[in-house]
Amino acid sequence: MNISDPENNDDLSDKDETDDNIDFECEEETSRATTFASSYEYIKVQSQNLIHPKHFIRQSSSIISEQLPATPTGWMALLSLVTSCGLTYELQLQKSLTCPPLVYAQLSSSPSIKDIYEQMTVTPESLLRRPIQPSLLVGTRAYAASTAAYLGGAPAHNDTYGRFREIMTLPMDGATVALDWELPPGVTEEQVRQQIPKPVVLVIHGINNHANFGYVRSMVRACTMRGWIAAGFNMRGCGGLALTTPRGYNAAYTGDIRGVVQQLSARLRGAPLFLVGNSLSASLVTKYLGEEGLCGTLPDCVAGGAALGNPVSIDSRHMSLIFSPLLALGVKKSILEQWSALQQIKEPYFLSCIRRAMLAVTLAEFDSAMAPIMIRNDPVYPFSARVGFKNGHSYWNDASSYRLIRFVSVPMMQLIASDDFLVYKAFQGRLAYCLANPNVMIVESKCGGHLGWHEAPPRNYGLGKSWADAATTEFIDVVFKSFEKRKSNKPGGLEFKERDTVLSATVPRSKL
């Protein structure tokens, strides 16, 4: 007989449930252990299958070697294929960059600029109408074009064109500069030193450069080929010229240009003078013409100016972290080269500024260190020389030519490239100031880099040449023709007013 007890039954059921839970947990733990073991074995196997970097490189090299041609014919075919692909890409890039330049000017407000523009756009082949076709590999890349302009592009010396160097001492502070003259056939050195018979083009170099750089000599030769007299301007302490004052050139001081123009104006009996500035000197030329135009003291012989790659607004703090240290190295190198002249000043503060400048890493730090001892000039007549800026910001503000460009009183061309990696952004930011002057014409190209403009003209598949040289000399030619026209229309011709070449200075020469 079976006797059932409810309480005993409950205990048995609870025991069964507990056993079931224990069995389930054991199965779960076993499953986890199995999974972990499987994962471990998988990782172990995979780690064993990993290829060591050296073995991977060897394996890749062997695969590549198997794919490479085994015969000279195969290599030629591969080389032809790669060359064809590269050339196709380069031609497409050249095509995308080939277009006419943009021109900004107040044609309705300036008869002289309107006449210049019309003469430079007469035919579809005119420089301001035809497309600018950059040369392959060089002109299509801003950095390559700029490098070619700086390091190459200089024409070979030719016996057809006479050359000589003239050293000029400037009355303001006793500084010396050098003019590297190049003469067209029929003009002698004696004529240039006494009475210049033909138009003169003065070409000025940029920062850390001199008149023997490719872009300067190329422009000089382009001018002499047109029959003009041209000279490359070496600023104080540049081009192998010893520094005769304890202060070098900078981006704000226009006294050196002023002194040279005054001395040349005494020799130019009826012939015009044109100024061409590049990069830093483009700002100096613009600033000089603006200062003289503001005061109405520009010599009558100055027919016009051209500024290539003009920064317009100078502030070294905004310069690229790549180019700022490089430019700083260049100016520090100039200090070391001219140390014998700089150490003439024994003042502790002067020497401390030099010391801080030599320790500067960027161009902004260098400018800030040197600003208190830099030479500068008053912006109004008689443009007296002074020494020192409050700080770097004060120096950059004074050096920025956009403040004075609206006072330029002669025809002027500002040439800029939209891929100029040094100055285009600064130029675009001050474009309105340039356009405010009806005497200024702005020409903007799609390519060219900084002073590059390496072009292969249509139907010309040679090594290319500078489009800027052609555009600038074309502009100069029209300006010279306009100058001669005004001269012939005025009874007795143009009278050149001679100003006193010795301008007053507010500090002794020994302190300048």
mmCIF file with all atom_site columns, C-alpha atoms in Angstrom, residues 185-302:
data_model
loop_
_atom_site.group_PDB
_atom_site.id
_atom_site.type_symbol
_atom_site.label_atom_id
_atom_site.label_alt_id
_atom_site.label_comp_id
_atom_site.label_asym_id
_atom_site.label_entity_id
_atom_site.label_seq_id
_atom_site.pdbx_PDB_ins_code
_atom_site.Cartn_x
_atom_site.Cartn_y
_atom_site.Cartn_z
_atom_site.occupancy
_atom_site.B_iso_or_equiv
_atom_site.pdbx_formal_charge
_atom_site.auth_seq_id
_atom_site.auth_comp_id
_atom_site.auth_asym_id
_atom_site.auth_atom_id
_atom_site.pdbx_PDB_model_num
ATOM 1   C CA . PRO A 1 185 ? 72.620 97.532  -79.364 1.00 0.00 ? 185 PRO A CA 1
ATOM 2   C CA . GLY A 1 186 ? 73.707 101.102 -80.038 1.00 0.00 ? 186 GLY A CA 1
ATOM 3   C CA . VAL A 1 187 ? 73.792 102.252 -76.403 1.00 0.00 ? 187 VAL A CA 1
ATOM 4   C CA . THR A 1 188 ? 77.076 102.629 -74.527 1.00 0.00 ? 188 THR A CA 1
ATOM 5   C CA . GLU A 1 189 ? 77.983 102.670 -70.859 1.00 0.00 ? 189 GLU A CA 1
ATOM 6   C CA . GLU A 1 190 ? 79.193 106.276 -71.129 1.00 0.00 ? 190 GLU A CA 1
ATOM 7   C CA . GLN A 1 191 ? 75.778 107.387 -72.382 1.00 0.00 ? 191 GLN A CA 1
ATOM 8   C CA . VAL A 1 192 ? 73.966 105.718 -69.514 1.00 0.00 ? 192 VAL A CA 1
ATOM 9   C CA . ARG A 1 193 ? 76.283 107.265 -66.934 1.00 0.00 ? 193 ARG A CA 1
ATOM 10  C CA . GLN A 1 194 ? 75.830 110.763 -68.381 1.00 0.00 ? 194 GLN A CA 1
ATOM 11  C CA . GLN A 1 195 ? 72.637 111.268 -70.362 1.00 0.00 ? 195 GLN A CA 1
ATOM 12  C CA . ILE A 1 196 ? 70.347 108.304 -70.980 1.00 0.00 ? 196 ILE A CA 1
ATOM 13  C CA . PRO A 1 197 ? 69.007 108.349 -74.559 1.00 0.00 ? 197 PRO A CA 1
ATOM 14  C CA . LYS A 1 198 ? 66.280 105.685 -74.332 1.00 0.00 ? 198 LYS A CA 1
ATOM 15  C CA . PRO A 1 199 ? 63.470 104.579 -72.011 1.00 0.00 ? 199 PRO A CA 1
ATOM 16  C CA . VAL A 1 200 ? 64.637 102.790 -68.862 1.00 0.00 ? 200 VAL A CA 1
ATOM 17  C CA . VAL A 1 201 ? 63.004 99.877  -67.025 1.00 0.00 ? 201 VAL A CA 1
ATOM 18  C CA . LEU A 1 202 ? 64.102 99.290  -63.440 1.00 0.00 ? 202 LEU A CA 1
ATOM 19  C CA . VAL A 1 203 ? 63.471 95.695  -62.259 1.00 0.00 ? 203 VAL A CA 1
ATOM 20  C CA . ILE A 1 204 ? 63.669 95.050  -58.499 1.00 0.00 ? 204 ILE A CA 1
ATOM 21  C CA . HIS A 1 205 ? 64.085 91.651  -56.819 1.00 0.00 ? 205 HIS A CA 1
ATOM 22  C CA . GLY A 1 206 ? 62.198 90.071  -53.918 1.00 0.00 ? 206 GLY A CA 1
ATOM 23  C CA . ILE A 1 207 ? 63.145 89.045  -50.380 1.00 0.00 ? 207 ILE A CA 1
ATOM 24  C CA . ASN A 1 208 ? 66.455 87.164  -49.925 1.00 0.00 ? 208 ASN A CA 1
ATOM 25  C CA . ASN A 1 209 ? 67.188 87.539  -53.664 1.00 0.00 ? 209 ASN A CA 1
ATOM 26  C CA . HIS A 1 210 ? 69.271 89.759  -55.925 1.00 0.00 ? 210 HIS A CA 1
ATOM 27  C CA . ALA A 1 211 ? 69.324 90.955  -59.519 1.00 0.00 ? 211 ALA A CA 1
ATOM 28  C CA . ASN A 1 212 ? 71.001 87.789  -60.802 1.00 0.00 ? 212 ASN A CA 1
ATOM 29  C CA . PHE A 1 213 ? 67.986 85.582  -60.047 1.00 0.00 ? 213 PHE A CA 1
ATOM 30  C CA . GLY A 1 214 ? 66.261 84.049  -63.049 1.00 0.00 ? 214 GLY A CA 1
ATOM 31  C CA . TYR A 1 215 ? 63.002 86.009  -62.960 1.00 0.00 ? 215 TYR A CA 1
ATOM 32  C CA . VAL A 1 216 ? 64.881 89.353  -62.770 1.00 0.00 ? 216 VAL A CA 1
ATOM 33  C CA . ARG A 1 217 ? 67.319 88.622  -65.585 1.00 0.00 ? 217 ARG A CA 1
ATOM 34  C CA . SER A 1 218 ? 64.528 87.184  -67.716 1.00 0.00 ? 218 SER A CA 1
ATOM 35  C CA . MET A 1 219 ? 62.508 90.401  -67.360 1.00 0.00 ? 219 MET A CA 1
ATOM 36  C CA . VAL A 1 220 ? 65.587 92.529  -68.021 1.00 0.00 ? 220 VAL A CA 1
ATOM 37  C CA . ARG A 1 221 ? 66.336 90.628  -71.238 1.00 0.00 ? 221 ARG A CA 1
ATOM 38  C CA . ALA A 1 222 ? 62.700 90.886  -72.371 1.00 0.00 ? 222 ALA A CA 1
ATOM 39  C CA . CYS A 1 223 ? 63.013 94.673  -72.032 1.00 0.00 ? 223 CYS A CA 1
ATOM 40  C CA . THR A 1 224 ? 66.328 95.013  -73.863 1.00 0.00 ? 224 THR A CA 1
ATOM 41  C CA . MET A 1 225 ? 64.972 92.873  -76.702 1.00 0.00 ? 225 MET A CA 1
ATOM 42  C CA . ARG A 1 226 ? 62.377 95.603  -77.219 1.00 0.00 ? 226 ARG A CA 1
ATOM 43  C CA . GLY A 1 227 ? 65.126 98.213  -77.499 1.00 0.00 ? 227 GLY A CA 1
ATOM 44  C CA . TRP A 1 228 ? 64.838 99.684  -74.003 1.00 0.00 ? 228 TRP A CA 1
ATOM 45  C CA . ILE A 1 229 ? 67.575 100.067 -71.423 1.00 0.00 ? 229 ILE A CA 1
ATOM 46  C CA . ALA A 1 230 ? 67.000 97.842  -68.404 1.00 0.00 ? 230 ALA A CA 1
ATOM 47  C CA . ALA A 1 231 ? 68.625 97.483  -65.013 1.00 0.00 ? 231 ALA A CA 1
ATOM 48  C CA . GLY A 1 232 ? 68.343 94.952  -62.217 1.00 0.00 ? 232 GLY A CA 1
ATOM 49  C CA . PHE A 1 233 ? 68.161 96.767  -58.881 1.00 0.00 ? 233 PHE A CA 1
ATOM 50  C CA . ASN A 1 234 ? 70.209 95.182  -56.046 1.00 0.00 ? 234 ASN A CA 1
ATOM 51  C CA . MET A 1 235 ? 68.938 96.524  -52.738 1.00 0.00 ? 235 MET A CA 1
ATOM 52  C CA . ARG A 1 236 ? 71.384 97.397  -49.970 1.00 0.00 ? 236 ARG A CA 1
ATOM 53  C CA . GLY A 1 237 ? 73.431 94.413  -48.893 1.00 0.00 ? 237 GLY A CA 1
ATOM 54  C CA . CYS A 1 238 ? 72.262 92.222  -51.808 1.00 0.00 ? 238 CYS A CA 1
ATOM 55  C CA . GLY A 1 239 ? 73.967 90.808  -54.889 1.00 0.00 ? 239 GLY A CA 1
ATOM 56  C CA . GLY A 1 240 ? 77.439 90.646  -53.345 1.00 0.00 ? 240 GLY A CA 1
ATOM 57  C CA . LEU A 1 241 ? 77.233 94.294  -52.300 1.00 0.00 ? 241 LEU A CA 1
ATOM 58  C CA . ALA A 1 242 ? 78.747 95.147  -48.939 1.00 0.00 ? 242 ALA A CA 1
ATOM 59  C CA . LEU A 1 243 ? 76.380 96.778  -46.462 1.00 0.00 ? 243 LEU A CA 1
ATOM 60  C CA . THR A 1 244 ? 77.680 100.292 -45.746 1.00 0.00 ? 244 THR A CA 1
ATOM 61  C CA . THR A 1 245 ? 75.128 101.078 -43.044 1.00 0.00 ? 245 THR A CA 1
ATOM 62  C CA . PRO A 1 246 ? 74.127 99.060  -39.978 1.00 0.00 ? 246 PRO A CA 1
ATOM 63  C CA . ARG A 1 247 ? 70.620 98.634  -41.343 1.00 0.00 ? 247 ARG A CA 1
ATOM 64  C CA . GLY A 1 248 ? 69.523 96.498  -44.275 1.00 0.00 ? 248 GLY A CA 1
ATOM 65  C CA . TYR A 1 249 ? 66.465 96.791  -46.486 1.00 0.00 ? 249 TYR A CA 1
ATOM 66  C CA . ASN A 1 250 ? 62.976 95.928  -45.300 1.00 0.00 ? 250 ASN A CA 1
ATOM 67  C CA . ALA A 1 251 ? 59.404 95.821  -46.604 1.00 0.00 ? 251 ALA A CA 1
ATOM 68  C CA . ALA A 1 252 ? 58.514 99.336  -45.414 1.00 0.00 ? 252 ALA A CA 1
ATOM 69  C CA . TYR A 1 253 ? 61.421 101.606 -46.364 1.00 0.00 ? 253 TYR A CA 1
ATOM 70  C CA . THR A 1 254 ? 61.045 103.204 -49.810 1.00 0.00 ? 254 THR A CA 1
ATOM 71  C CA . GLY A 1 255 ? 64.009 105.570 -49.481 1.00 0.00 ? 255 GLY A CA 1
ATOM 72  C CA . ASP A 1 256 ? 66.335 103.412 -51.585 1.00 0.00 ? 256 ASP A CA 1
ATOM 73  C CA . ILE A 1 257 ? 63.949 103.368 -54.558 1.00 0.00 ? 257 ILE A CA 1
ATOM 74  C CA . ARG A 1 258 ? 63.384 107.097 -54.129 1.00 0.00 ? 258 ARG A CA 1
ATOM 75  C CA . GLY A 1 259 ? 67.099 107.842 -54.101 1.00 0.00 ? 259 GLY A CA 1
ATOM 76  C CA . VAL A 1 260 ? 67.771 105.806 -57.260 1.00 0.00 ? 260 VAL A CA 1
ATOM 77  C CA . VAL A 1 261 ? 64.834 107.354 -59.138 1.00 0.00 ? 261 VAL A CA 1
ATOM 78  C CA . GLN A 1 262 ? 66.047 110.849 -58.242 1.00 0.00 ? 262 GLN A CA 1
ATOM 79  C CA . GLN A 1 263 ? 69.548 110.157 -59.526 1.00 0.00 ? 263 GLN A CA 1
ATOM 80  C CA . LEU A 1 264 ? 68.263 108.591 -62.746 1.00 0.00 ? 264 LEU A CA 1
ATOM 81  C CA . SER A 1 265 ? 65.796 111.426 -63.340 1.00 0.00 ? 265 SER A CA 1
ATOM 82  C CA . ALA A 1 266 ? 68.733 113.831 -63.564 1.00 0.00 ? 266 ALA A CA 1
ATOM 83  C CA . ARG A 1 267 ? 70.061 111.813 -66.543 1.00 0.00 ? 267 ARG A CA 1
ATOM 84  C CA . LEU A 1 268 ? 66.746 111.152 -68.282 1.00 0.00 ? 268 LEU A CA 1
ATOM 85  C CA . ARG A 1 269 ? 66.382 114.197 -70.496 1.00 0.00 ? 269 ARG A CA 1
ATOM 86  C CA . GLY A 1 270 ? 63.037 113.370 -72.064 1.00 0.00 ? 270 GLY A CA 1
ATOM 87  C CA . ALA A 1 271 ? 63.133 109.573 -71.747 1.00 0.00 ? 271 ALA A CA 1
ATOM 88  C CA . PRO A 1 272 ? 60.646 107.801 -69.468 1.00 0.00 ? 272 PRO A CA 1
ATOM 89  C CA . LEU A 1 273 ? 61.325 105.487 -66.520 1.00 0.00 ? 273 LEU A CA 1
ATOM 90  C CA . PHE A 1 274 ? 59.232 102.443 -65.576 1.00 0.00 ? 274 PHE A CA 1
ATOM 91  C CA . LEU A 1 275 ? 59.406 100.504 -62.288 1.00 0.00 ? 275 LEU A CA 1
ATOM 92  C CA . VAL A 1 276 ? 58.847 96.743  -61.991 1.00 0.00 ? 276 VAL A CA 1
ATOM 93  C CA . GLY A 1 277 ? 58.609 95.152  -58.539 1.00 0.00 ? 277 GLY A CA 1
ATOM 94  C CA . ASN A 1 278 ? 58.555 91.454  -57.705 1.00 0.00 ? 278 ASN A CA 1
ATOM 95  C CA . SER A 1 279 ? 57.056 90.009  -54.512 1.00 0.00 ? 279 SER A CA 1
ATOM 96  C CA . LEU A 1 280 ? 58.403 92.124  -51.629 1.00 0.00 ? 280 LEU A CA 1
ATOM 97  C CA . SER A 1 281 ? 59.612 94.842  -53.990 1.00 0.00 ? 281 SER A CA 1
ATOM 98  C CA . ALA A 1 282 ? 56.182 94.832  -55.672 1.00 0.00 ? 282 ALA A CA 1
ATOM 99  C CA . SER A 1 283 ? 54.808 96.157  -52.402 1.00 0.00 ? 283 SER A CA 1
ATOM 100 C CA . LEU A 1 284 ? 57.686 98.641  -52.154 1.00 0.00 ? 284 LEU A CA 1
ATOM 101 C CA . VAL A 1 285 ? 57.082 99.968  -55.684 1.00 0.00 ? 285 VAL A CA 1
ATOM 102 C CA . THR A 1 286 ? 53.357 100.322 -54.976 1.00 0.00 ? 286 THR A CA 1
ATOM 103 C CA . LYS A 1 287 ? 54.070 102.067 -51.672 1.00 0.00 ? 287 LYS A CA 1
ATOM 104 C CA . TYR A 1 288 ? 56.614 104.404 -53.283 1.00 0.00 ? 288 TYR A CA 1
ATOM 105 C CA . LEU A 1 289 ? 54.249 105.424 -56.085 1.00 0.00 ? 289 LEU A CA 1
ATOM 106 C CA . GLY A 1 290 ? 51.457 105.898 -53.543 1.00 0.00 ? 290 GLY A CA 1
ATOM 107 C CA . GLU A 1 291 ? 53.580 108.098 -51.267 1.00 0.00 ? 291 GLU A CA 1
ATOM 108 C CA . GLU A 1 292 ? 54.755 110.252 -54.162 1.00 0.00 ? 292 GLU A CA 1
ATOM 109 C CA . GLY A 1 293 ? 51.263 110.419 -55.644 1.00 0.00 ? 293 GLY A CA 1
ATOM 110 C CA . LEU A 1 294 ? 49.775 111.459 -52.305 1.00 0.00 ? 294 LEU A CA 1
ATOM 111 C CA . CYS A 1 295 ? 52.192 114.380 -52.031 1.00 0.00 ? 295 CYS A CA 1
ATOM 112 C CA . GLY A 1 296 ? 52.279 115.237 -55.750 1.00 0.00 ? 296 GLY A CA 1
ATOM 113 C CA . THR A 1 297 ? 56.063 114.860 -55.821 1.00 0.00 ? 297 THR A CA 1
ATOM 114 C CA . LEU A 1 298 ? 56.493 111.972 -58.278 1.00 0.00 ? 298 LEU A CA 1
ATOM 115 C CA . PRO A 1 299 ? 59.212 112.863 -60.822 1.00 0.00 ? 299 PRO A CA 1
ATOM 116 C CA . ASP A 1 300 ? 57.773 113.551 -64.266 1.00 0.00 ? 300 ASP A CA 1
ATOM 117 C CA . CYS A 1 301 ? 60.014 110.942 -65.850 1.00 0.00 ? 301 CYS A CA 1
ATOM 118 C CA . VAL A 1 302 ? 58.235 108.083 -64.023 1.00 0.00 ? 302 VAL A CA 1
#
